[in-house]
XYZ file of C-alpha atoms in Angstrom:
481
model
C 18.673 -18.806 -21.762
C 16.318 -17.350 -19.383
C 12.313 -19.084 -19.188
C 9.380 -16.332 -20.092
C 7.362 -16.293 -16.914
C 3.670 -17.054 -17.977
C 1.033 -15.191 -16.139
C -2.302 -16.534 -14.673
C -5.558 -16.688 -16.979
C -8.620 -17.786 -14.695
C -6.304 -20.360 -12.985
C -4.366 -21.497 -15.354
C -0.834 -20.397 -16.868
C -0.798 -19.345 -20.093
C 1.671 -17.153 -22.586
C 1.043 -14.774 -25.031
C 2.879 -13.479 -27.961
C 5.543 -10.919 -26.591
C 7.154 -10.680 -23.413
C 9.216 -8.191 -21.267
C 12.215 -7.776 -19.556
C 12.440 -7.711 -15.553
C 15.739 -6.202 -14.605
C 17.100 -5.294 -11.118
C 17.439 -2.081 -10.236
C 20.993 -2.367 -8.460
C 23.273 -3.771 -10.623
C 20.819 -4.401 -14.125
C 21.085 -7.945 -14.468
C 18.191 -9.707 -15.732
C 15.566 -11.151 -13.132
C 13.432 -12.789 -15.498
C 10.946 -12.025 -18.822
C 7.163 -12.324 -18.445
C 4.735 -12.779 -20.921
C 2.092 -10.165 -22.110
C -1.363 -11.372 -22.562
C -3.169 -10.411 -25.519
C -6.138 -8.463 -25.974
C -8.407 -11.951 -26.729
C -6.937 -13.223 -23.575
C -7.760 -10.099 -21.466
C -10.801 -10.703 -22.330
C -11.620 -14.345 -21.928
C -10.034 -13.472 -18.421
C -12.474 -10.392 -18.138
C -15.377 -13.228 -18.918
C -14.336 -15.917 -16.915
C -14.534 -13.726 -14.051
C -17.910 -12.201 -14.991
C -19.323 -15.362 -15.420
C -18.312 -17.189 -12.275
C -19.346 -14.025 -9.981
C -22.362 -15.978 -8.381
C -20.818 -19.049 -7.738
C -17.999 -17.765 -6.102
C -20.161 -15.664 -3.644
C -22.092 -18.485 -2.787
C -18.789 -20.908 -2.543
C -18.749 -21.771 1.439
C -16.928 -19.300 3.625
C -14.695 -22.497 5.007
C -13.294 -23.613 1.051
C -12.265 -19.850 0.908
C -11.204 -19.549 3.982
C -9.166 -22.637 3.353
C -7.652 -21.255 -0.072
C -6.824 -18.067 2.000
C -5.108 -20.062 4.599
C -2.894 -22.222 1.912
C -1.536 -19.184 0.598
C -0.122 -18.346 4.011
C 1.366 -21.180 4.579
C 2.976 -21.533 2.138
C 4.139 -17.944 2.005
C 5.719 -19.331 4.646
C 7.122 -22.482 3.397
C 8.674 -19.395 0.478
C 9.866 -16.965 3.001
C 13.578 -16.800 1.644
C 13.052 -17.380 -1.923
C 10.067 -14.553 -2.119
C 12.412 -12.132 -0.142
C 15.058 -12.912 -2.882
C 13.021 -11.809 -5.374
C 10.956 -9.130 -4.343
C 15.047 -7.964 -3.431
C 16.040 -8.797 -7.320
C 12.938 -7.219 -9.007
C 12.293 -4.150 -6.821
C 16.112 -3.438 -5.222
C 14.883 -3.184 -1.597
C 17.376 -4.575 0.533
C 16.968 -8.117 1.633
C 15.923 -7.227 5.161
C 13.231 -5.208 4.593
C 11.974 -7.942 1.566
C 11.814 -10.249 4.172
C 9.564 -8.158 6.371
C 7.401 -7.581 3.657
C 6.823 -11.667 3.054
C 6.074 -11.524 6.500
C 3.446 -9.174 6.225
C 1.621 -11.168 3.549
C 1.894 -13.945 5.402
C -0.336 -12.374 7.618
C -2.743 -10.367 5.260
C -3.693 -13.631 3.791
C -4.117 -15.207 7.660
C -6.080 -12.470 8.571
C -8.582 -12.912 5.641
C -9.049 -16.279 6.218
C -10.100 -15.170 9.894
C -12.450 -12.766 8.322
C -13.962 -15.064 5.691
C -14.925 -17.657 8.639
C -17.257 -14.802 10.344
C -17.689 -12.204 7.660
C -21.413 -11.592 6.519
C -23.428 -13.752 9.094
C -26.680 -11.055 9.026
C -27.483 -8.484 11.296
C -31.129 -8.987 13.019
C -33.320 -5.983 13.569
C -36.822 -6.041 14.747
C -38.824 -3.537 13.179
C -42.112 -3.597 15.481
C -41.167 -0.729 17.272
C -43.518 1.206 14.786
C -47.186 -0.581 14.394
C -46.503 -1.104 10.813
C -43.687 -3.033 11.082
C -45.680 -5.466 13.503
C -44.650 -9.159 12.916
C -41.499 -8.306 10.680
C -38.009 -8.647 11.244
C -35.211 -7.418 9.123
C -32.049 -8.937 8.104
C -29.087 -7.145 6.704
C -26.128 -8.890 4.982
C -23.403 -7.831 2.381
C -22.830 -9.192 -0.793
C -20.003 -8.662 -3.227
C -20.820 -5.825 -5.760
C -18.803 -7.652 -7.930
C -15.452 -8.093 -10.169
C -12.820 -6.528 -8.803
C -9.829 -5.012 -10.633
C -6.859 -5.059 -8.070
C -4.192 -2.084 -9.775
C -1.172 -2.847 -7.300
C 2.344 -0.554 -7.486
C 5.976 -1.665 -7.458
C 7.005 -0.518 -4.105
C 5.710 -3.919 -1.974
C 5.305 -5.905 -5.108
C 3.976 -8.677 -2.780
C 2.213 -7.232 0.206
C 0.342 -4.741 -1.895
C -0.940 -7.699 -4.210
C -2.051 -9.422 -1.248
C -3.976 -6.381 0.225
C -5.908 -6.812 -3.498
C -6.502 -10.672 -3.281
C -6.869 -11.707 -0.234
C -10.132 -9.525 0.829
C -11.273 -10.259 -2.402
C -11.453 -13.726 -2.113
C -12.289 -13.362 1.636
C -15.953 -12.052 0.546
C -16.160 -14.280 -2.873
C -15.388 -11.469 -5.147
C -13.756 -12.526 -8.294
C -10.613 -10.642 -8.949
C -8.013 -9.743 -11.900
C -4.877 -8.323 -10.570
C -2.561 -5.933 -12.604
C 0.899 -6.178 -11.011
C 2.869 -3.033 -12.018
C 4.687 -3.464 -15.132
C 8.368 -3.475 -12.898
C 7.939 -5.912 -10.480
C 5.897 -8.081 -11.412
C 6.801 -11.783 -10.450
C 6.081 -11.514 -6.955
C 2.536 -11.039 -7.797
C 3.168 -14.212 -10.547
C 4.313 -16.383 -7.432
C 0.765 -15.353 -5.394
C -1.070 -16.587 -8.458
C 1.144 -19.801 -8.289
C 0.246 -20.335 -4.930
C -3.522 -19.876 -5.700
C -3.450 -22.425 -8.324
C -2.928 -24.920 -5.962
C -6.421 -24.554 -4.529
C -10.175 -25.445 -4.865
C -11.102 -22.094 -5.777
C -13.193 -21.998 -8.978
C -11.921 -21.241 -11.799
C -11.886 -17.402 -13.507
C -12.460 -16.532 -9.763
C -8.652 -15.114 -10.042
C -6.456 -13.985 -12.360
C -2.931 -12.253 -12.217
C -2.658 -10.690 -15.501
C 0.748 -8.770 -16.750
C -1.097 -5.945 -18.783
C 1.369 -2.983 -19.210
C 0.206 0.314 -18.151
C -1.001 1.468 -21.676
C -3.040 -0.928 -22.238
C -4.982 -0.483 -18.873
C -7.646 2.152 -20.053
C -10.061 0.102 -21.985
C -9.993 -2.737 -18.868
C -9.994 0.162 -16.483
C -13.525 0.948 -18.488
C -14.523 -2.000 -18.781
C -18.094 -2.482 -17.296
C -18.035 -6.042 -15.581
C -15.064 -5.076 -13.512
C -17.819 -3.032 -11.191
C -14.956 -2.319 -8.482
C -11.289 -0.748 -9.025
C -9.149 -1.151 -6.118
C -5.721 1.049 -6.702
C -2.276 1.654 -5.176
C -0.198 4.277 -6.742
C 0.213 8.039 -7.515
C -2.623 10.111 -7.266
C -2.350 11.537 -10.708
C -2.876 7.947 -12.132
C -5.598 7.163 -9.305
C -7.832 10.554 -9.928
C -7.497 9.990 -13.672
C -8.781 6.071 -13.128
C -11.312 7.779 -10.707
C -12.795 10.441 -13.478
C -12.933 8.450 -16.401
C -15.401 6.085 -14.494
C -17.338 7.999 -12.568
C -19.796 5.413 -11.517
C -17.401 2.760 -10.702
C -16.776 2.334 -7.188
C -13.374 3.096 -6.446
C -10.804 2.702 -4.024
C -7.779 4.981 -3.749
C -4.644 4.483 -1.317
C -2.487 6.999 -2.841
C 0.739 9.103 -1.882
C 1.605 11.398 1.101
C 4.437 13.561 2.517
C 4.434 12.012 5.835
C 5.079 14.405 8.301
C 7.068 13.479 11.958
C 6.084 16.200 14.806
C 8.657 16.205 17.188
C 7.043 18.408 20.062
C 8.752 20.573 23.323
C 7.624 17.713 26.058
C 9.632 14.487 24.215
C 13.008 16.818 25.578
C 14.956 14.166 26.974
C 18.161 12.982 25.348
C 17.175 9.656 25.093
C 14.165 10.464 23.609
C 15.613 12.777 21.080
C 17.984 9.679 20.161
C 14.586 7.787 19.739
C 13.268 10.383 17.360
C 15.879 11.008 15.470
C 17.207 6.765 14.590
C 12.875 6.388 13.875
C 12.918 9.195 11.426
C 16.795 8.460 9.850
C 15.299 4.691 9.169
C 12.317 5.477 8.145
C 12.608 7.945 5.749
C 15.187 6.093 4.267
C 13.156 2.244 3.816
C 12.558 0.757 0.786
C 15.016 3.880 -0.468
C 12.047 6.294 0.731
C 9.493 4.601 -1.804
C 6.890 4.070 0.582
C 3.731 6.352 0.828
C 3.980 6.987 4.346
C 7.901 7.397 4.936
C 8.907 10.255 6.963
C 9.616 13.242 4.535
C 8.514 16.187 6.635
C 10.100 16.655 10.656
C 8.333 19.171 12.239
C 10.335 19.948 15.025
C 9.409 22.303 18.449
C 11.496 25.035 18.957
C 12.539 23.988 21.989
C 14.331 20.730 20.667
C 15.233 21.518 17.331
C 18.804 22.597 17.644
C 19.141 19.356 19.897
C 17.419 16.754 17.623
C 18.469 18.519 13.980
C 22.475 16.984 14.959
C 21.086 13.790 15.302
C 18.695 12.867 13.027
C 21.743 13.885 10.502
C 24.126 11.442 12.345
C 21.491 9.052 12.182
C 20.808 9.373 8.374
C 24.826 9.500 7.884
C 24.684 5.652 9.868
C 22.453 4.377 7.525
C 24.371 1.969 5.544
C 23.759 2.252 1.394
C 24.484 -0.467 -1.093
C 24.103 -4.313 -2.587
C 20.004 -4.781 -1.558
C 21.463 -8.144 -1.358
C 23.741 -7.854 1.533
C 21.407 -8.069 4.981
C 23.591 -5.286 6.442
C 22.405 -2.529 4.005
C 19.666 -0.587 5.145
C 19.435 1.857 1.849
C 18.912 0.048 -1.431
C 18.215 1.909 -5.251
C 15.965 3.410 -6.130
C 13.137 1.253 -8.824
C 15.130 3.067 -11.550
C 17.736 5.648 -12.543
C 15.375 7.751 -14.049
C 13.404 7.733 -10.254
C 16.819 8.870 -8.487
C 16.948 11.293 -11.166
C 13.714 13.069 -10.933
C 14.477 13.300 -6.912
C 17.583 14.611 -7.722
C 16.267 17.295 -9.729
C 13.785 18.206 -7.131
C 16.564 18.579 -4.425
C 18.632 20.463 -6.939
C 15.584 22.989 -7.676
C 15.110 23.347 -3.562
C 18.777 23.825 -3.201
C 19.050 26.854 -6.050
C 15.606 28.335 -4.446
C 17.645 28.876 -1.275
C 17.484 25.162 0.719
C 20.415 24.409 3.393
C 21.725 20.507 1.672
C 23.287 19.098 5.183
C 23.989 15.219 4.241
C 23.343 13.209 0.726
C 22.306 15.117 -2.289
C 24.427 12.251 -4.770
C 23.371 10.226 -7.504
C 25.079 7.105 -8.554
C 22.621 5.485 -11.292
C 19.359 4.264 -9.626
C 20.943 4.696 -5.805
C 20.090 8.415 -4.169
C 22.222 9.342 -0.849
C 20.235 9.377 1.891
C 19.609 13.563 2.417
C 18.390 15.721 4.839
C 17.634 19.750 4.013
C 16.366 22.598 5.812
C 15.364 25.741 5.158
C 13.039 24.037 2.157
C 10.770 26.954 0.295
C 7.143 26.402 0.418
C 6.655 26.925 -2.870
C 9.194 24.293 -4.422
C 8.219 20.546 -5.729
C 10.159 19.132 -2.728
C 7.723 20.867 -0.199
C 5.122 20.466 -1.857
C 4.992 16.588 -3.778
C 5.425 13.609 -2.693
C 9.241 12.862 -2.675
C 9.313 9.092 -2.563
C 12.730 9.030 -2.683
C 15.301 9.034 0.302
C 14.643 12.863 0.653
C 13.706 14.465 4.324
C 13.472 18.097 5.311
C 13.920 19.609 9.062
C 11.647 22.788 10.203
C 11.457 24.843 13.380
C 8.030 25.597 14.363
C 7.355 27.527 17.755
C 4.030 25.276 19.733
C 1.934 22.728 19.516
C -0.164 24.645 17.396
C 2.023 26.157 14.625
C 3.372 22.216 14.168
C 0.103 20.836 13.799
C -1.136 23.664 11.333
C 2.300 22.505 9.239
C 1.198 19.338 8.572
C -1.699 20.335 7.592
C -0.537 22.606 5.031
C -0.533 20.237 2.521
C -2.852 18.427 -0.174
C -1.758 14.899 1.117
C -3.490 13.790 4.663
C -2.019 9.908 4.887
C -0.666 9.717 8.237
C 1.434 11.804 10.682
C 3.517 10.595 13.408
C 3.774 12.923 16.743
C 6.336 12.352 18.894
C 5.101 13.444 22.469
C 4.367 11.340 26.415
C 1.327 13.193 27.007
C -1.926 11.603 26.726
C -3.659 14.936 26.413
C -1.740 16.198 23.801
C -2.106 12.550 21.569
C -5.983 12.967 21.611
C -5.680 17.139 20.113
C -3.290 15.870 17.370
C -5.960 12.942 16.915
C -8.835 15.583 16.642
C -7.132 18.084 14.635
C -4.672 16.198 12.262
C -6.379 16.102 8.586
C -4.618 12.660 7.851
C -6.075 8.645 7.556
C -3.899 8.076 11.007
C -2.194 9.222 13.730
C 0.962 7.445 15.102
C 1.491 8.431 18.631
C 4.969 7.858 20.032
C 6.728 7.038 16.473
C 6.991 7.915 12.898
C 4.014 8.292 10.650
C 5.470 5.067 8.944
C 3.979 2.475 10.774
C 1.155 0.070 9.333
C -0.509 -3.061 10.556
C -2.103 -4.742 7.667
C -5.444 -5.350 9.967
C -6.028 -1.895 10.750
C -7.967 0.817 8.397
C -5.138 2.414 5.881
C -6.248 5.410 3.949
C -5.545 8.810 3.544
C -7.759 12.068 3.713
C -7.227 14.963 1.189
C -5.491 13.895 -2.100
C -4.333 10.921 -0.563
C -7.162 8.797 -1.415
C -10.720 7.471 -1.167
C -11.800 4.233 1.231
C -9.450 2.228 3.581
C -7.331 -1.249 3.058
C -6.549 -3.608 5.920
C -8.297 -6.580 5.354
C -11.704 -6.645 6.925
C -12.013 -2.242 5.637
C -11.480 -3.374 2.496
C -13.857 -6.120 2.595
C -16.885 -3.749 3.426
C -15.254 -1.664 0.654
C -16.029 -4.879 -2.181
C -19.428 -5.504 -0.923
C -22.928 -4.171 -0.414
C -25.622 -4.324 2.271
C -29.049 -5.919 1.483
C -32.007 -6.062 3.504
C -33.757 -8.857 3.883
C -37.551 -8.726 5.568
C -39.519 -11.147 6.687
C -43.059 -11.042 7.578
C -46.143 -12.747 9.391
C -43.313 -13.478 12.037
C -44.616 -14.351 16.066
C -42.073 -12.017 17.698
C-alpha cells in the first residue's frame, strides 16, 4: 500500500484529511498520494508566516546563507533519486530531469552567494545642496513581506527553487503552492529545509489544489505573489489584487530567426539540431521552447530539409530510458488540446510535414508550414512538441514577425555579425535575446522575464530578490563630513 506524502506546515510535516493521487504521465502508474491541508491548517500556516516576518529579516545573512547552502548540497547528495522523480511525476525524460536537479543545485548556491552581500546600504552624501549640510543618507532594502511562491508543473523542482531560494536569501517568509500534478519534488525541497536552523513558519510547502487558491491568493498578509504559469491564470491572480505586488513569468511562442549571413552548411546543421531539440524538451512544455522559425529567404529551402530530419532523429518514448529525448506530454488531455490545435491549422490550409500523432499523453514531434495567422497555433502558446517554418525576405520583415505577437519572452537569432546582434537587441519586443542559438536558453542567475503578455518583473536569483524587497532611506544628521 502506497504512504500519503505529508506536506510542510511552518517546518513541520503534517497530514490532513484527504489526499490525492500522483500518477505518471507515461505509462499511469501511481507515483505517490499527498495529503491536502485543510482550511484551519492553511491558515495557521498563513499565521505562522505573518508572525515570524521580523525575525526572519533580521536572522543573520550567514544562518541563511547557510540554510541556502544545505539545500544545495544536498540536492546534490539527491541528484539521481530527484531526477527519478521529477521523471515519474512530470514524464520528462530522465536526461533532461537530471539537468533540471542540476540547475537547482545552483539556484540555491547562487542565493546563498547573494544572501552573504545582499543589502549592505548604499551611502550618499547629501551636502551637495546647503540644506542637506552635515547629513548623509543610507539606502537599504527590506523584505515587503510574505511571499506566496505559485510554481507550475513543467520544472516541478527548479521552478520551486526560483520561489524559495530568493525568498529566503532576503529573509522573506514564504508558502509555496506546488502545482497540483507534480507536486513531490517541491515536498522533497521542503524536506531538505527541515533540516535547517531556519525559524520556524519562515517556510512552508503547502499542497493546496488550484480551487482552493483564491481566498489565499487574497489573502492580505501574503503582501507578495510570485507566479509561474499561463497568463490567463497569472492576469486573473494579477486583477483580483490589484495592490498586491506581483510577479509574472508567464508563456511565450519563442521565436528562432534564422537570418541570410548564418548560410553555411554547417551552420544550417547547427540551426536546425538547436531548434529540432529544443522545441521538442520537456515534450515542448517549456515557456521559451522554439515554436516559431523565422527563416531568411535566402536559407529557407536549405535549412526547412533539415530541421525536419532533425525533428524525425529525435527519439520518443519511456522518459525513463536516458536515450529518449521526447517524453509525454503532463496529460492526455494536454496532447489532446495540441492536437486539436494542429488539426484546426491543418483544415485552415497548414502544410503537416512530420508528427501530427497522438498516442495517449505522448504528441509526435511536428513541424508545419504554411500556418494561418489567424489560427490558435499561430497565435497561442503551443507548449506542446509543435513548431512551424516561415519564409520571410530581410532582416527586417523577420524581426517585425516576431514581433507580431502578444507574447515578448525571448527570441533566439541565429546570425555571426556583431552589428546585426545589437539591431535585433534594440528592436526585439521580448525579456531576452539569444544571439547565436535558440531562444531556449536560461541561466538561472541572469534576469528572466518576458515583455508584452508574457509577464511582469524578472526571476534569476538576485532580480527576484530586488523584486521581494523595498528600499528605505535612512538619514543621519549633525554628521562632520
Amino acid at each position: 500500500m502506497t504512504s500519503t506524502h505529508a506536506f510542510w506546515l511552518a517546518g513541520r510535516q503534517a497530514t490532513g484529511e484527504t489526499a490525492f493521487d500522483v500518477t505518471s504521465p507515461w505509462d499511469g502508474r501511481l507515483v505517490g498520494r499527498v495529503s491536502v491541508p485543510t482550511e484551519a491548517q492553511v491558515e495557521e500556516a498563513v499565521a505562522a508566516a505573518y508572525a515570524v516576518r521580523d525575525e526572519f529579516a533580521a536572522t543573520p545573512a550567514h544562518v541563511r546563507a547557510a540554510a541556502l547552502d544545505h539545500v544545495s548540497k544536498r540536492l546534490v547528495e539527491r541528484t539521481e533519486e530527484l531526477a527519478q522523480l521529477i521523471s515519474a511525476e512530470n514524464g520528462k525524460p530522465i536526461k533532461w530531469a537530471r539537468g533540471e536537479v542540476g540547475r537547482a543545485v545552483s539556484v540555491f548556491r547562487f542565493a546563498a552567494e547573494e544572501a552573504r552581500r545582499f543589502n549592505g546600504g548604499e551611502a550618499q552624501r547629501l551636502d551637495t545642496d546647503a540644506g542637506g549640510q552635515g547629513r548623509l543618507a543610507l539606502t537599504r532594502r527590506f523584505p515587503k513581506g510574505v511571499v506566496l511562491g505559485i510554481a507550475p508543473f513543467n520544472f516541478p523542482l527548479n521552478l520551486c527553487a526560483h520561489k524559495i531560494a530568493p525568498a529566503i536569501a532576503v529573509g522573506a517568509p514564504i508558502i509555496l503552492k506546488p502545482a497540483p500534478a507534480t507536486p513531490l519534488s517541491g515536498l522533497i525541497l521542503g524536506e531538505l529545509l527541515a533540516e535547517t536552523e531556519l525559524p520556524a513558519g519562515s517556510w512552508s510547502v503547502l499542497t493546496v489544489p488550484n480551487e482552493q487558491m483564491p481566498a489565499l491568493v487574497k489573502d492580505e498578509r501574503l503582501p507578495v505573489i510570485s507566479f509561474t504559469g499561463s497568463d490567463k491564470v497569472g492576469y486573473a491572480i494579477m486583477d483580483s489584487v490589484p495592490r498586491k505586488h506581483c510577479t509574472l513569468e508567464l508563456g511565450g511562442n519563442g521565436a528562432a530567426v534564422v537570418l541570410a549571413d548564418f548560410a553555411s552548411e554547417q551552420d544550417l546543421d547547427w540551426a536546425a539540431t538547436r531548434i529540432a531539440t529544443f522545441s521538442n524538451y520537456q515534450g515542448g512544455q517549456s515557456c521559451i521552447s522554439v515554436q516559431r522559425v523565422i527563416a531568411d529567404a535566402t536559407v529557407y529551402d536549405r535549412l526547412l530539409p533539415k530541421i525536419v530530419a532533425a525533428v524525425d532523429a529525435q527519439v520518443t518514448g519511456d522518459p525513463s530510458d536516458s536515450a529518449t529525448d521526447v517524453g509525454p506530454l503532463v496529460s492526455e488531455d494536454a496532447a489532446k488540446r495540441v492536437e486539436s490545435w494542429v488539426e484546426e491549422a491543418v483544415r485552415g490550409g497548414a502544410k503537416l510535414l512530420t508528427g501530427g500523432k497522438r498516442d495517449g499523453a505522448a504528441y509526435a514531434p511536428t513541424v508545419l508550414t504554411d500556418v494561418p495567422a489567424d489560427t490558435t497555433l499561430a497565435c497561442e502558446e503551443v507548449f506542446g512538441p509543435v513548431l512551424t517554418v516561415t519564409r520571410v525576405d530581410g532582416e527586417a520583415e523577420a524581426f517585425a514577425a516576431v514581433n507580431d505577437s502578444k507574447y515578448g519572452l525571448q527570441a533566439g537569432v541565429f546570425t555571426r555579425d556583431v552589428q546585426t546582434a545589437f539591431r535585433a537587441h534594440r528592436a526585439l519586443e521580448v525579456g531576452g535575446v539569444i544571439v547565436g542559438d535558440v531562444p531556449s536558453y536560461r541561466a538561472d542567475q541572469m534576469p528572466y522575464g518576458g515583455a508584452k503578455q508574457s509577464g511582469v518583473g524578472r526571476e534569476g536569483v538576485a532580480y527576484a530578490m530586488d523584486d521581494y524587497t523595498y528600499e528605505r532611506v535612512l538619514v543621519l544628521t549633525g554628521l562632520a563630513l
